[in-house]
XYZ file of C-alpha atoms in Angstrom:
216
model
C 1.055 1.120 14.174
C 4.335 2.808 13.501
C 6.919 3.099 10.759
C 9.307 1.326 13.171
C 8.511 -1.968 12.240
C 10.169 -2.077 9.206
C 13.259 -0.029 9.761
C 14.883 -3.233 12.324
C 13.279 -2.898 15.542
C 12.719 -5.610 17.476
C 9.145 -6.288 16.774
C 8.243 -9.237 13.853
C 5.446 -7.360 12.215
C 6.379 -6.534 8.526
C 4.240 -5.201 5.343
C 2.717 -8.283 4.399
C 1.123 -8.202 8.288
C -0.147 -4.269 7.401
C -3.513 -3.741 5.435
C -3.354 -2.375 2.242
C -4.226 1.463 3.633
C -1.751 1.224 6.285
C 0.713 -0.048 3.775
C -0.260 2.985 1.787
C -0.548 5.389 4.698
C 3.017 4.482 5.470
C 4.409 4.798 1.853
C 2.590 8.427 1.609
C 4.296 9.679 5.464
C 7.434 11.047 5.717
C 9.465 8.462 6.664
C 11.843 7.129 4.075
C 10.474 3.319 4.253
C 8.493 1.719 2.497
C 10.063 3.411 -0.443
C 10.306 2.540 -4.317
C 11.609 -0.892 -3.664
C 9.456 -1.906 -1.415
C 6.094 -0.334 -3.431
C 8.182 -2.783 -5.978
C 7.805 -5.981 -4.726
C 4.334 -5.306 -3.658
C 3.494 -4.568 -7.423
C 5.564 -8.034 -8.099
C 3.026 -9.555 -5.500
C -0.180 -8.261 -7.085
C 1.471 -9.764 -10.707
C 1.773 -12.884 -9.142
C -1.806 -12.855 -7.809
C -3.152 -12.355 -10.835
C -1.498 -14.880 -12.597
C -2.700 -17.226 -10.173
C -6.273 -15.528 -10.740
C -6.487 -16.476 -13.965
C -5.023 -19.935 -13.887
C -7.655 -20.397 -11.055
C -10.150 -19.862 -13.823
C -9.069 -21.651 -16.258
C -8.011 -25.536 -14.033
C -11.149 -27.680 -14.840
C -12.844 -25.547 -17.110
C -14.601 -26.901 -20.359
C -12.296 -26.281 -23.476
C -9.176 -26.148 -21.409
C -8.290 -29.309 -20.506
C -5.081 -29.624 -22.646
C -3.214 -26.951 -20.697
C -4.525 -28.260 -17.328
C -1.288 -29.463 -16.225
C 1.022 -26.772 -17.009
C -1.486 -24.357 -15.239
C -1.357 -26.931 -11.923
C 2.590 -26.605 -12.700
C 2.292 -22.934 -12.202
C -0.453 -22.694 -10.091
C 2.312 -24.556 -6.945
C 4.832 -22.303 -7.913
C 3.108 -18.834 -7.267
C 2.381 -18.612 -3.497
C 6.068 -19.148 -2.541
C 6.885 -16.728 -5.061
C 4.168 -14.108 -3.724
C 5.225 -14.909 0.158
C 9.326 -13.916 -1.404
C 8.081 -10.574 -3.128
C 6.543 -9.104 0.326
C 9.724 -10.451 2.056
C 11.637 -8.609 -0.399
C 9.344 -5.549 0.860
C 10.621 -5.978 4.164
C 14.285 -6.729 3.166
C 14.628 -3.547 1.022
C 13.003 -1.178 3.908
C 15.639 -3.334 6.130
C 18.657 -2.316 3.586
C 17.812 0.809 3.251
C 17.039 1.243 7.315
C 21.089 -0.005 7.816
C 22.321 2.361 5.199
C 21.186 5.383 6.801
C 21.885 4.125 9.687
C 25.434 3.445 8.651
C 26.131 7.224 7.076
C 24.783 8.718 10.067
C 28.259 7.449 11.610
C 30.538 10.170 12.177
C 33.354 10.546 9.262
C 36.054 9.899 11.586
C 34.987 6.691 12.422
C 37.413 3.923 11.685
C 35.777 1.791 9.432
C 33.367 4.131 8.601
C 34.356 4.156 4.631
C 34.264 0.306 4.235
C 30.848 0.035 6.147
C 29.232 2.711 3.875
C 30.412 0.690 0.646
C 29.123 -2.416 2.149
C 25.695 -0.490 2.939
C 25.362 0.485 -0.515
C 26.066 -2.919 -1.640
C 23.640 -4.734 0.662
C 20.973 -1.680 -0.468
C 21.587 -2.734 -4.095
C 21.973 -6.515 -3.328
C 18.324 -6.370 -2.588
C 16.386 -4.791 -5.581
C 18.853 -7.114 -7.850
C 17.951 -10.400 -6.859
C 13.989 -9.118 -6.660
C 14.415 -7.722 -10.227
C 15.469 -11.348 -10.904
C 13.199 -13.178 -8.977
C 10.279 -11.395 -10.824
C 11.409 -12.599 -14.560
C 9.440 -15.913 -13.847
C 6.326 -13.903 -13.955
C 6.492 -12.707 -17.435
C 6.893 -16.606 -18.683
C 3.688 -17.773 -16.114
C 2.036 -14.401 -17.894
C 2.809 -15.399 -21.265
C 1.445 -18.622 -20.408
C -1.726 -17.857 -19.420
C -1.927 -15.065 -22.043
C -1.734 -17.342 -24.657
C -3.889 -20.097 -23.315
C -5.602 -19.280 -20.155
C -9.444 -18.512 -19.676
C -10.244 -16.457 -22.414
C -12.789 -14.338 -20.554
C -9.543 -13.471 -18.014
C -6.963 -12.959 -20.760
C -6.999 -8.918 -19.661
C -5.980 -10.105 -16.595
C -3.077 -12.348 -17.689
C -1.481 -9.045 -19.381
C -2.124 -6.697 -16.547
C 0.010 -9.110 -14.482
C 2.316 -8.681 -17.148
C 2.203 -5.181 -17.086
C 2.668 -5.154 -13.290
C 5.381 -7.798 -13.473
C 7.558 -5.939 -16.347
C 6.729 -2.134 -13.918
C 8.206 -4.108 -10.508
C 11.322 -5.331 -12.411
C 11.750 -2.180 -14.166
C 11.153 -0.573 -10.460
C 13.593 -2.751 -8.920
C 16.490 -2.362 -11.101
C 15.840 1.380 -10.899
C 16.847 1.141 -7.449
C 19.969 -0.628 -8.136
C 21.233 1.801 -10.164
C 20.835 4.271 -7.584
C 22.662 2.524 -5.203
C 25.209 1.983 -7.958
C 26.187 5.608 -7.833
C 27.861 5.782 -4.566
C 29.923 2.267 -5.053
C 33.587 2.103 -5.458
C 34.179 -1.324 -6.073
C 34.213 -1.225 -10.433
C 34.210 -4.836 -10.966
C 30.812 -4.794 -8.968
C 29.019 -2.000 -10.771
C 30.398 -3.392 -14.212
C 28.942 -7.164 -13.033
C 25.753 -5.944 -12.058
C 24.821 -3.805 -14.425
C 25.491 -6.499 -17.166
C 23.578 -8.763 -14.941
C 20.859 -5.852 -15.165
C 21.194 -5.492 -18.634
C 20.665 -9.654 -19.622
C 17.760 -9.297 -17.138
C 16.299 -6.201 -19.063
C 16.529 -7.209 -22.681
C 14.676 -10.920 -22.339
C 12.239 -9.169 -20.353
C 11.772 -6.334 -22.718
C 11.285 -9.856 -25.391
C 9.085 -11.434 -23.137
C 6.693 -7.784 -22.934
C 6.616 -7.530 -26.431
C 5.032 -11.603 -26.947
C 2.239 -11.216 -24.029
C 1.414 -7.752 -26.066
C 1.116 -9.882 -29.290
C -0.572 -13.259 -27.906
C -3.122 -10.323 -26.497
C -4.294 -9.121 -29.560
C -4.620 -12.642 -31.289
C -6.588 -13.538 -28.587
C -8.777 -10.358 -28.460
C-alpha cells in the first residue's frame, strides 16, 4: 500500500480505509503526508470515540437515568462527527499534496503567484474549519465528565485531553500556512477566528479539569 493514496491519485482508498500501523508506518516514512494535520484529526477521532465510550456506559445504567437523554442526544451526534475528523485526514494530506504540487511550478509561470496564495489558503482552509469542528467535543466531554459513568470518568477527560491536543494541533497548522499569505484581511480574520476558538476552549479545559477532581 503506498503513500499515493492520499496525495490525489486516482484511487478512493484514504486513512480511515488504512489500519492503525499502516497509518503509522506512513506518518513515520519520508513522505510529507500524513503530516501534523492529518495525525490531528485522527487524535480528534479517538476524542470522539471515547466520548461515545463512555456515554455507551453510562445509557441504561442504574443511577443514571436522569441524564439518559442528553447522553442519547450526544450519543447520534458522534459518528458523523468521527466519519468528518478522518475526512479531514484525507483533506489536509489532499491540501497539502496541491500545495507542493503548486510551488513545484516554475517561477515564470503566469499565474504562478496567485495559485501559490490560493494553495496556501486552501492548506490553511483545512486545519481551520477542523480546529472548529472539534470545539463540540470539549462540551460532549464536559458532559460526560460531569455526569457520565463514574467508573469511566478518566475516560471522559482523556477525550478531553485529546480533543483540546487536535484543536491545539490544528490551529498550529494554520498558522504555518499563515506565514506565506499575502492577503492581510485574511490572516487578520483568521487568526481572530483562531483566537475566539482558543480562549473558550482554553475555558472549556479548565471545567472538565475541575468537574474531574469533584468527581474523583
Amino acid at each position: 500500500m503506498k503513500k499515493e493514496i492520499l496525495q490525489g491519485s486516482s484511487k478512493t482508498m484514504g486513512i480511515e480505509d488504512l489500519s492503525v500501523r499502516e497509518f503509522l508506518d506512513q506518518t513515520a516514512s519520508s513522505a510529507p503526508v500524513p503530516g501534523g494535520g492529518s495525525i490531528a484529526a485522527v487524535t480528534a477521532a479517538s476524542a470522539a470515540a471515547l466520548i461515545e465510550m463512555v456515554i455507551n456506559l453510562t445509557i441504561d445504567k442504574k443511577g443514571y437515568e436522569e441524564v439518559q437523554g442528553r447522553m442519547i442526544s450526544m450519543k447520534s451526534q458522534l459518528p458523523s462527527l468521527r466519519k468528518l475528523y478522518l475526512q479531514a485526514a484525507d483533506a489536509d494530506a489532499a491540501a497539502f499534496s496541491s500545495l507542493m504540487e503548486t510551488l513545484r511550478r516554475p517561477k515564470e509561470e503566469k499565474g504562478r503567484a496567485e495559485a501559490v496564495q490560493a494553495a496556501f489558503k486552501e492548506a490553511a482552509e483545512v486545519p481551520l474549519t477542523l480546529g472548529q469542528d472539534i470545539f463540540p467535543l470539549l462540551t460532549m466531554a464536559r458532559q460526560v465528565v460531569e455526569h457520565g459513568n463514574i467508573w469511566a470518568v478518566t475516560d471522559g477527560v482523556i477525550a478531553a485531553m485529546n480533543a483540546r491536543a487536535a484543536m491545539r494541533a490544528a490551529f498550529y497548522s494554520v498558522r504555518v500556512n499563515l506565514q506565506s499569505i499575502n492577503d492581510g484581511a485574511y490572516v487578520y480574520r483568521t487568526l481572530s477566528i483562531i483566537s475566539d476558538f482558543e480562549s473558550r476552549a482554553d475555558g472549556q479545559e479548565r471545567l472538565i479539569e475541575s468537574l474531574y477532581k469533584k468527581r474523583r
